[in-house]
PDB file of C-alpha atoms and ligand atoms in Angstrom:
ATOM      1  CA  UNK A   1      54.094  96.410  98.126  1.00 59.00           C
ATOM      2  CA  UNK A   2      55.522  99.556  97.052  1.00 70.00           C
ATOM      3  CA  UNK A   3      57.067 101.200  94.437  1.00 74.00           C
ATOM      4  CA  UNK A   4      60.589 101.324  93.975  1.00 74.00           C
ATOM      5  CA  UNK A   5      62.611 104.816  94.046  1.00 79.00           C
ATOM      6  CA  UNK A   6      62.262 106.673  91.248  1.00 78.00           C
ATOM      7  CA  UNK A   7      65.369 105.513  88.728  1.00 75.00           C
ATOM      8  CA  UNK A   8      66.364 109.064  87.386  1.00 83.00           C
ATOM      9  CA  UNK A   9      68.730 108.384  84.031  1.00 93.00           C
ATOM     10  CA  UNK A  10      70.587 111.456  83.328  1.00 94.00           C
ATOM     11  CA  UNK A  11      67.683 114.416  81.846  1.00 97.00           C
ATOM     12  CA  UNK A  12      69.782 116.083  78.327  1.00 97.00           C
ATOM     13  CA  UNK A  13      71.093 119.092  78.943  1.00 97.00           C
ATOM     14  CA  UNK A  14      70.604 121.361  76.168  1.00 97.00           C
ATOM     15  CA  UNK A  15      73.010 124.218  77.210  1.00 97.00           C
ATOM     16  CA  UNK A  16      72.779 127.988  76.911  1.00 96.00           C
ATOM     17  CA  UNK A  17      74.858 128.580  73.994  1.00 95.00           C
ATOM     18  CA  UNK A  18      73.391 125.921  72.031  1.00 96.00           C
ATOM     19  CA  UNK A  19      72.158 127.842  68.633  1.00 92.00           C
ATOM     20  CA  UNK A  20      70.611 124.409  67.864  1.00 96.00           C
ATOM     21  CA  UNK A  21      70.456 123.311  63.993  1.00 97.00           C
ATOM     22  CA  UNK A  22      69.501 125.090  60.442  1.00 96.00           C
ATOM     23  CA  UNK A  23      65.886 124.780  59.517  1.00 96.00           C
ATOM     24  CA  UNK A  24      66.922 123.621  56.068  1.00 95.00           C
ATOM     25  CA  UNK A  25      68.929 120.475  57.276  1.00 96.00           C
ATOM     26  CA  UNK A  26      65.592 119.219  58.505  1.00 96.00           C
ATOM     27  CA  UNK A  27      62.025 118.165  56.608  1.00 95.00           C
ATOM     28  CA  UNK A  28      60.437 121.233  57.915  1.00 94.00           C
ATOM     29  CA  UNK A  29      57.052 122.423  55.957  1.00 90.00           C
ATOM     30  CA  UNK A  30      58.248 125.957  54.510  1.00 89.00           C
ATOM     31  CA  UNK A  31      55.482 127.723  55.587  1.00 87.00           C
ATOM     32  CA  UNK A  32      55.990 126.789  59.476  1.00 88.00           C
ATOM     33  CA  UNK A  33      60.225 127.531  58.644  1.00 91.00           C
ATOM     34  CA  UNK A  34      59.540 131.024  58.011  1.00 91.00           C
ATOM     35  CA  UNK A  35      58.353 131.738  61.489  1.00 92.00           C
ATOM     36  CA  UNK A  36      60.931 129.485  63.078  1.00 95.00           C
ATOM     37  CA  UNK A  37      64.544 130.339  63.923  1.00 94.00           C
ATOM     38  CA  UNK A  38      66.289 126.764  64.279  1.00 96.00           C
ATOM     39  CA  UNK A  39      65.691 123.381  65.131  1.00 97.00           C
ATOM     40  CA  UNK A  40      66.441 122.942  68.819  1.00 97.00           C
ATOM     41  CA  UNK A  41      66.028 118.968  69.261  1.00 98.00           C
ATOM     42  CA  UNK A  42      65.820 116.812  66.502  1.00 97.00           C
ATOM     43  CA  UNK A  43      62.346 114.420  66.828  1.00 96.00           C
ATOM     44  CA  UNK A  44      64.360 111.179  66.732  1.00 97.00           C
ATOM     45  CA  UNK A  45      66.773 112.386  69.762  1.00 97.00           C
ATOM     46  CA  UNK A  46      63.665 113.233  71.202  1.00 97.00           C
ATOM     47  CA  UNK A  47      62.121 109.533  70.641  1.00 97.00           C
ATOM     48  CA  UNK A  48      65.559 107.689  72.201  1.00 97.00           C
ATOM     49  CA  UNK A  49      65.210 110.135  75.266  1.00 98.00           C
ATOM     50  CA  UNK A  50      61.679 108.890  75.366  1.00 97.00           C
ATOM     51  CA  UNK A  51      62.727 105.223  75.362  1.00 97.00           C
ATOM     52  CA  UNK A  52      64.857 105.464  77.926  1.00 97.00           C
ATOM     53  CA  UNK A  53      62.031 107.547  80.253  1.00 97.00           C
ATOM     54  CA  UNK A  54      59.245 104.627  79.716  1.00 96.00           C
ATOM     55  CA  UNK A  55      62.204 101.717  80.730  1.00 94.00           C
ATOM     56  CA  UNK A  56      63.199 104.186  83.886  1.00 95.00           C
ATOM     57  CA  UNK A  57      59.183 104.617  84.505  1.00 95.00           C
ATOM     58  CA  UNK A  58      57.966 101.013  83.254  1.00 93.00           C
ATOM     59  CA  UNK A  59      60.788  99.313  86.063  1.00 91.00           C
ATOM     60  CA  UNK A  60      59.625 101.720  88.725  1.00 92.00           C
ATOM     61  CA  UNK A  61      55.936 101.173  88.373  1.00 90.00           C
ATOM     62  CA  UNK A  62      56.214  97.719  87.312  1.00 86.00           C
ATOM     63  CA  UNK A  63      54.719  95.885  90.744  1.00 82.00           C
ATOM     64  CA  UNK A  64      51.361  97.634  90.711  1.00 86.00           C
ATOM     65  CA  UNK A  65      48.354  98.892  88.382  1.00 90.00           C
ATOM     66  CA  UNK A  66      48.633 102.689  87.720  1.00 93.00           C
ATOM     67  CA  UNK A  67      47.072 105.131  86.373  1.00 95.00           C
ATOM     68  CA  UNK A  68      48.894 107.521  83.550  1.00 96.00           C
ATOM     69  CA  UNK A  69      47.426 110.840  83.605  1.00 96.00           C
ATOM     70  CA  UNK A  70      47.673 113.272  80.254  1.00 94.00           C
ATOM     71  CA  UNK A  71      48.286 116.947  80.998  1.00 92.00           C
ATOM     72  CA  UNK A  72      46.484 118.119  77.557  1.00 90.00           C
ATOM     73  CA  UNK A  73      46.762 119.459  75.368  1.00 84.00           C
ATOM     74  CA  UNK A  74      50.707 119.942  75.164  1.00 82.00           C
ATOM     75  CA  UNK A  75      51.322 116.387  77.084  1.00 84.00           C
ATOM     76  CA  UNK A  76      49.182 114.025  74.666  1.00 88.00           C
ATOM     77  CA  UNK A  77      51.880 113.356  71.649  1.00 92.00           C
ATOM     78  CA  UNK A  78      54.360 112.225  74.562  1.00 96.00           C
ATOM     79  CA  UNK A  79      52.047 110.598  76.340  1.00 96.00           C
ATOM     80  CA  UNK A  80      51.290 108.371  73.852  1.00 96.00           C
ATOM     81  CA  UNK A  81      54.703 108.063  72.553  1.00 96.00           C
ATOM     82  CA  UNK A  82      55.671 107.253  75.969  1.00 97.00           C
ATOM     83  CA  UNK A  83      52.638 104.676  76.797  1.00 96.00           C
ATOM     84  CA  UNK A  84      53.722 103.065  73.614  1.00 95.00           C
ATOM     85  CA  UNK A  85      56.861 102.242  74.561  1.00 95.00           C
ATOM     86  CA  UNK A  86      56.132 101.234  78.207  1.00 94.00           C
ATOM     87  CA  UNK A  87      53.582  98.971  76.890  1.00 92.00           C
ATOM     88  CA  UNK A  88      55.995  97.195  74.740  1.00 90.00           C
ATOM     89  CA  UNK A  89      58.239  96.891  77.697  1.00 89.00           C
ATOM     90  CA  UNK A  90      55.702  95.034  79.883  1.00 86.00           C
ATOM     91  CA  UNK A  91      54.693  92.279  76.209  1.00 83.00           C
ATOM     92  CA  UNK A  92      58.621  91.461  76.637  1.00 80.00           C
ATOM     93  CA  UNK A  93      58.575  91.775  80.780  1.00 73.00           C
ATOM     94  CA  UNK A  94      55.522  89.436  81.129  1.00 70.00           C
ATOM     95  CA  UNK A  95      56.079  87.454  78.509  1.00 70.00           C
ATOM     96  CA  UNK A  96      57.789  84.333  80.332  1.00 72.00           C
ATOM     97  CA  UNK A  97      55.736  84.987  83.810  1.00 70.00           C
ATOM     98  CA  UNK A  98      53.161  82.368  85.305  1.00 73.00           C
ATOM     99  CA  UNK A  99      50.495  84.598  86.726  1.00 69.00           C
ATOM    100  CA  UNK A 100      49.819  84.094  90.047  1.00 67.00           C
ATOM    101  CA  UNK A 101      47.315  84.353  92.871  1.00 61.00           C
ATOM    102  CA  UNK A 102      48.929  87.574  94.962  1.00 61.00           C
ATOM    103  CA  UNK A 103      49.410  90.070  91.926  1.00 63.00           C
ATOM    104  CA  UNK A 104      46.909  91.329  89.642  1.00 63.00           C
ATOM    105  CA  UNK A 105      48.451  92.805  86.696  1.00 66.00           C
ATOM    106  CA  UNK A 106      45.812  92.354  84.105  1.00 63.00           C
ATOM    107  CA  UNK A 107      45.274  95.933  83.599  1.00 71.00           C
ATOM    108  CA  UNK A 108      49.031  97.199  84.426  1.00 83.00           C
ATOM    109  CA  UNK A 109      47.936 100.746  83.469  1.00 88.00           C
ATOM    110  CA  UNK A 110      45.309 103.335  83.048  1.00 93.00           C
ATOM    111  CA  UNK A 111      44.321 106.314  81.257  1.00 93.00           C
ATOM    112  CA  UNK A 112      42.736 109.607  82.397  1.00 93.00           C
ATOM    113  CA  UNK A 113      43.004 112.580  80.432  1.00 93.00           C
ATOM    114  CA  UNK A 114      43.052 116.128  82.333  1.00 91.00           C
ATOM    115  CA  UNK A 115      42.606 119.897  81.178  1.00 88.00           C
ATOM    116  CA  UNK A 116      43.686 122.617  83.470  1.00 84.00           C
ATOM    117  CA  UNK A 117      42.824 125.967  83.510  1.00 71.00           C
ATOM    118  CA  UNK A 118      44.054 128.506  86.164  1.00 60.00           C
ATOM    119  CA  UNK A 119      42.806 131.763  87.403  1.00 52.00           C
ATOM    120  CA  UNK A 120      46.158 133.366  88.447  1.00 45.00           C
ATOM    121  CA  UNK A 121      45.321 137.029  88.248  1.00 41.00           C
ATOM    122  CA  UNK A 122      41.556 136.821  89.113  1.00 37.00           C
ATOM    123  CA  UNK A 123      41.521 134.356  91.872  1.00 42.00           C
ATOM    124  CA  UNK A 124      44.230 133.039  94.700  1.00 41.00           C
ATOM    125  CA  UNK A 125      46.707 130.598  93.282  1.00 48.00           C
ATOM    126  CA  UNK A 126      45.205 127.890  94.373  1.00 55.00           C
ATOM    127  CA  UNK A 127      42.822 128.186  92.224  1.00 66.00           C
ATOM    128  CA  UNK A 128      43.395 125.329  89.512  1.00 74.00           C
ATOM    129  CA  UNK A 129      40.626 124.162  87.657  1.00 80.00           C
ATOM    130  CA  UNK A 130      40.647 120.620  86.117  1.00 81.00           C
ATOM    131  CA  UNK A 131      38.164 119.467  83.500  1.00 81.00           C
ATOM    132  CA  UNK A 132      38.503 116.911  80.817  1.00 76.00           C
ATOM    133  CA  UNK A 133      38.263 114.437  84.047  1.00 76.00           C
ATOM    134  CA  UNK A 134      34.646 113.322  85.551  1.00 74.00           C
ATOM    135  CA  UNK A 135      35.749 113.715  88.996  1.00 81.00           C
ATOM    136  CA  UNK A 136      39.204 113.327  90.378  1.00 86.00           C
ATOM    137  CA  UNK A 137      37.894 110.680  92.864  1.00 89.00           C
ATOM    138  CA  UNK A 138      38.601 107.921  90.525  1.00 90.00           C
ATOM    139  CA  UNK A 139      42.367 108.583  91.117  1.00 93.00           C
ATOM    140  CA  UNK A 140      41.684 108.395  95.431  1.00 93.00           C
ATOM    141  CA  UNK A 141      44.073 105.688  96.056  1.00 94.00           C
ATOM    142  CA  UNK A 142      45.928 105.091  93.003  1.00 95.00           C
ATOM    143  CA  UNK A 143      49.170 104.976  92.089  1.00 96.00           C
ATOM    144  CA  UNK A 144      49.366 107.817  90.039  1.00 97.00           C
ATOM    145  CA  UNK A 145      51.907 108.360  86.621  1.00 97.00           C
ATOM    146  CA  UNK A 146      51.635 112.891  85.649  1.00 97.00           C
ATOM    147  CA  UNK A 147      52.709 113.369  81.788  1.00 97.00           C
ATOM    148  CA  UNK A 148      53.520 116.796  81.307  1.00 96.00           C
ATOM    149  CA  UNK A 149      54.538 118.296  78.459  1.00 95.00           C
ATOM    150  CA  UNK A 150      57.283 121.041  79.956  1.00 95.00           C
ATOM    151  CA  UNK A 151      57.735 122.995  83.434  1.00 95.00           C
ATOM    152  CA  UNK A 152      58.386 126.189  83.143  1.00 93.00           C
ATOM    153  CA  UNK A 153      57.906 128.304  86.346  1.00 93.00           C
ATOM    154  CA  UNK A 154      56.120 124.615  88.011  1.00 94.00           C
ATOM    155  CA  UNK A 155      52.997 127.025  89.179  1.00 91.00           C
ATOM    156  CA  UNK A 156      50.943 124.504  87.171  1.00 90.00           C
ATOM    157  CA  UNK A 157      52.411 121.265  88.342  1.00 94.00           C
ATOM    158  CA  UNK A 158      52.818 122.198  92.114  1.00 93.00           C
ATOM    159  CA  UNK A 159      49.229 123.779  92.092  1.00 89.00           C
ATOM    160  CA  UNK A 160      47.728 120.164  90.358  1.00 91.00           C
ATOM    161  CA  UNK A 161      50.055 118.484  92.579  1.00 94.00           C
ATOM    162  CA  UNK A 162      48.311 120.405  95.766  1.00 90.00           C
ATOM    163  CA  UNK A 163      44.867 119.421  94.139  1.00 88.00           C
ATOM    164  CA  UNK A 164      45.509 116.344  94.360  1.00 91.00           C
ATOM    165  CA  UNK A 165      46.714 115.717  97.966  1.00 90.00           C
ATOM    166  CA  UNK A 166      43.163 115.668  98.763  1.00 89.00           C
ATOM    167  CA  UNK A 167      42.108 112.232  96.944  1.00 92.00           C
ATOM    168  CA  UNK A 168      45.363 110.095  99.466  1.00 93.00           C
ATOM    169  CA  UNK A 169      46.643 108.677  96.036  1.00 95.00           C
ATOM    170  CA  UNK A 170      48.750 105.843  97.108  1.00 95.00           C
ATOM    171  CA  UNK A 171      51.689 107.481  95.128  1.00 95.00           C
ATOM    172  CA  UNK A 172      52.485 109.947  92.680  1.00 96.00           C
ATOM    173  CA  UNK A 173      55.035 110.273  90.069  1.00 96.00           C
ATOM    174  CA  UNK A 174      55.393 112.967  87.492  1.00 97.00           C
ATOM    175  CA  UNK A 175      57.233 113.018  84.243  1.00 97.00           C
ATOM    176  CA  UNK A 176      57.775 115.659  81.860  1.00 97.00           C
ATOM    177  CA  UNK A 177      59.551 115.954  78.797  1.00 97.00           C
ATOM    178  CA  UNK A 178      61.153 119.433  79.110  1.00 97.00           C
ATOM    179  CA  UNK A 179      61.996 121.455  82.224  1.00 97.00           C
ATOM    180  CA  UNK A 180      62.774 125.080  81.270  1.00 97.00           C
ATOM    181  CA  UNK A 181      65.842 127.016  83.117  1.00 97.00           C
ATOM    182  CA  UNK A 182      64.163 130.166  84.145  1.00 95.00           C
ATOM    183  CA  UNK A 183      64.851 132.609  86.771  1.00 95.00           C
ATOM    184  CA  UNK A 184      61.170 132.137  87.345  1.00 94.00           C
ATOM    185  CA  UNK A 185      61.008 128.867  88.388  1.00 94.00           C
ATOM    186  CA  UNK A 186      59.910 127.737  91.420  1.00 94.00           C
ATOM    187  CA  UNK A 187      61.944 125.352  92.335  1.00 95.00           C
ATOM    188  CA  UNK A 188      59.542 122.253  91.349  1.00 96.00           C
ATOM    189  CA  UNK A 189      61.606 119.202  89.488  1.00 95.00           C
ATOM    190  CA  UNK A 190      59.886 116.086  88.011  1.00 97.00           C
ATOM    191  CA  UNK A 191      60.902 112.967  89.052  1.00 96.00           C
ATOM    192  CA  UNK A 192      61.378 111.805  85.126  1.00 97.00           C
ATOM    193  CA  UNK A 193      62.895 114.838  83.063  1.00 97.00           C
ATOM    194  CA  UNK A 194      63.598 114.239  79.534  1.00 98.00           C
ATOM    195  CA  UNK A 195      65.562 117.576  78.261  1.00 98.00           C
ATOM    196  CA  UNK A 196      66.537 120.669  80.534  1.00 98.00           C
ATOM    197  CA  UNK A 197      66.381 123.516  77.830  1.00 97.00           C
ATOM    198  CA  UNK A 198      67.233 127.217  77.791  1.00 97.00           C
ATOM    199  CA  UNK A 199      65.019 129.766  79.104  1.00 95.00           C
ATOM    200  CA  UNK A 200      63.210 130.056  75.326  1.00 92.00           C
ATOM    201  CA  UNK A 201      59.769 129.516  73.430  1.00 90.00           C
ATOM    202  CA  UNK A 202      59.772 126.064  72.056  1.00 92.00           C
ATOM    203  CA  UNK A 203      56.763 124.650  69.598  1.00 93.00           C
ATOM    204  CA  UNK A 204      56.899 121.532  68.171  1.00 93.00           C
ATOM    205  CA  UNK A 205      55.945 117.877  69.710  1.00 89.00           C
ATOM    206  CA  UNK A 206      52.689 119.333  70.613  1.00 88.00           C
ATOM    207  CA  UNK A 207      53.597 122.449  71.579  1.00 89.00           C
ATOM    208  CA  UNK A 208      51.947 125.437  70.513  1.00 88.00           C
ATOM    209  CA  UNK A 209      52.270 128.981  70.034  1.00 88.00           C
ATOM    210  CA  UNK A 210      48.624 130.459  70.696  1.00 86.00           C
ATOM    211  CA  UNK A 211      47.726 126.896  68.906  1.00 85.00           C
ATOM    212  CA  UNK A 212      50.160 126.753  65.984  1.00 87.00           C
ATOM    213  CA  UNK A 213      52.635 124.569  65.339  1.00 89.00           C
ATOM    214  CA  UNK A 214      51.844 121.468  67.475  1.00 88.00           C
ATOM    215  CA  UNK A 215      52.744 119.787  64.378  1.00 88.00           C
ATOM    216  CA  UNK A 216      56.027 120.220  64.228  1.00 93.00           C
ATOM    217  CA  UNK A 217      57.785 117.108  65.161  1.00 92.00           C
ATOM    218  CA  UNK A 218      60.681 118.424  66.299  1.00 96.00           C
ATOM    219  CA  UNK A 219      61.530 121.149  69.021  1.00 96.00           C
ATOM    220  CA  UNK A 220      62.144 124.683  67.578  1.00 96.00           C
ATOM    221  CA  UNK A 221      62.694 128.000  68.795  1.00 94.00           C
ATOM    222  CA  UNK A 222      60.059 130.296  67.579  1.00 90.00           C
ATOM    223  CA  UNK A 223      61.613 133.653  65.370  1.00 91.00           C
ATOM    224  CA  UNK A 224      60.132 136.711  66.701  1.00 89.00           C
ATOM    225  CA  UNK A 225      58.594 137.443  63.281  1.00 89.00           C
ATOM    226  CA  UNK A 226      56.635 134.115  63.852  1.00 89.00           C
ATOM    227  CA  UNK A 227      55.696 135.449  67.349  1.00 88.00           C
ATOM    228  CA  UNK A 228      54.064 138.603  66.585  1.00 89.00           C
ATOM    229  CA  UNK A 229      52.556 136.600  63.115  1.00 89.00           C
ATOM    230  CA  UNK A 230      51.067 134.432  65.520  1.00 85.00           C
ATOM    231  CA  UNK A 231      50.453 136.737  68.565  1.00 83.00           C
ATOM    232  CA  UNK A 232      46.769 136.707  70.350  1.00 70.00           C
ATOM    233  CA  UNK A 233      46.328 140.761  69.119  1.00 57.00           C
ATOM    234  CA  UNK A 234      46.246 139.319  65.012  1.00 46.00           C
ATOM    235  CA  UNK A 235      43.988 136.291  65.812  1.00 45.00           C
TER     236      UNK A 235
HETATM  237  P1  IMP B   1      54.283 126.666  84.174  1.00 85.85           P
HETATM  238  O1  IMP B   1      53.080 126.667  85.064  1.00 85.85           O
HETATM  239  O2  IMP B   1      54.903 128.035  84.079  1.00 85.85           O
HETATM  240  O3  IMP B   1      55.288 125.597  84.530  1.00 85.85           O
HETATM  241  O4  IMP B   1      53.742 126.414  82.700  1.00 85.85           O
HETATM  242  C1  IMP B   1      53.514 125.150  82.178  1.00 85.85           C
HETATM  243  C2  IMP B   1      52.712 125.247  80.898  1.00 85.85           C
HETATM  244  O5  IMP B   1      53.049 126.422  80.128  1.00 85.85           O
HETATM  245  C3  IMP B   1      53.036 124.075  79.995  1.00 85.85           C
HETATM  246  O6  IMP B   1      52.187 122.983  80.261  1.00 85.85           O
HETATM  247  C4  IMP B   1      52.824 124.643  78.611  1.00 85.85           C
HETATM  248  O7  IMP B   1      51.469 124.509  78.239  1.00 85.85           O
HETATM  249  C5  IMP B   1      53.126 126.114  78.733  1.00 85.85           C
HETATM  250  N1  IMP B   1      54.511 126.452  78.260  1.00 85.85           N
HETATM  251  C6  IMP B   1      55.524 126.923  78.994  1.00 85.85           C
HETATM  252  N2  IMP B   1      56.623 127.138  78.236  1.00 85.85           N
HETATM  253  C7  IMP B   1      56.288 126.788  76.978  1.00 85.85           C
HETATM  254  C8  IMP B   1      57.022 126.769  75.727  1.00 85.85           C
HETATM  255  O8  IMP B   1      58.216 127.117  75.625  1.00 85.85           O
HETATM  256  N3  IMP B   1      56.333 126.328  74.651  1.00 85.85           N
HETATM  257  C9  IMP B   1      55.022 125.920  74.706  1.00 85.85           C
HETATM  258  N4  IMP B   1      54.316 125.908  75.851  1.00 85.85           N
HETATM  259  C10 IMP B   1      54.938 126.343  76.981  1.00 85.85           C
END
């Protein structure tokens, strides 16, 4: 058997001219507000667009065991959020089934957890190191689920994604829950996007700024006070 087509529901597009909301209509710790400039997506939109990602994902994948695979450290609050919700998906799916003799569904899906660390201006860009993972041979053959936090130019993603056409998985699906519009970009597209956002430096849901801010749990645009505050030279 084999997995359906991806089902792509429409991404969220947050558009250009967007100025997103005030800090103050939100609970938003005051000491994180100062070095913010507005909320971009609200953590509730973000948690419907979720829902709708893990039904899209959990119908795809349904037929087969696969294996979910965390980008960290940006990817793990969606990642669960998004496990979560496929998980309750299957309880209601499976609920009324018989089991039978041809399907083995006991363990529907899998966990691995991945670090990645690249060597772009030292070493060919090919060069993608993974840790966090014992050895990528337990994915050789597996259907295979990538949660992302955000593309931005896709170097990462298409570099993992070359990486990993050496273990034959059996399929591979990515998701992630932002794709950035930057003239940078390479081109790469998820199969499951969640928001396409302007070309600007979001923290929040697990996304840091050198480490601050992850959390926030809803998307805002960094101010650029908050950017040099927080800026590698002061830390
Ligand atoms: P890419 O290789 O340029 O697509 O970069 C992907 C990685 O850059 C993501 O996994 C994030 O860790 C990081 N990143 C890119 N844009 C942002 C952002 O706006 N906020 C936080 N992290 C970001």
């Amino acid at each position: 058997m084999s997995l359906k087509m991806p089902t792509k529901s429409p991404f969220i597009t947050i558009s250009d001219n967007f100025d997103g909301y005030p800090l103050e209509s939100f609970n938003i710790n005051p000491y994180l507000a100062t070095n913010l400039d507005r909320v971009l997506i609200p953590g509730g939109f973000i948690q419907d667009r979720i829902e709708r990602l893990a039904c899209d994902i959990a119908i795809d994948l349904a037929d087969e065991p696969f294996v979910a695979l965390c980008v960290l450290k940006g990817g793990y609050v969606f990642f669960n959020d998004l496990l979560d919700k496929i998980r309750h998906f299957y309880r209601y799916r499976y609920a009324s089934q018989t089991p039978n003799e041809t399907t083995d569904l006991a363990q529907q899906m899998k966990v691995e957890f991945i670090r990645l660390k690249s060597y772009e201006n030292e070493r060919s860009t090919s060069d993608l190191k993974v840790i966090g993972i014992e050895s990528l041979e337990s994915l050789r053959g597996k259907n295979v689920l990538i949660v992302e936090d955000i593309i931005d130019t896709g170097k990462t993603m298409v570099r993992l994604l070359e990486l990993l056409k050496g273990y034959n998985l059996k399929t591979i699906r990515v998701t992630s829950l932002f794709v950035k519009r930057t003239p940078l970009s390479n081109g790469y597209t998820p199969d499951y996007v969640g928001f396409n956002i302007p070309n600007k430096f979001i923290v929040g849901c697990n996304m840091d700024y050198n480490e601050y801010f992850r959390d926030l749990n809803h998307v805002c645009v960094m101010s650029e006070i908050g950017k040099q505050k927080y800026s590698f030279k002061k830390h």
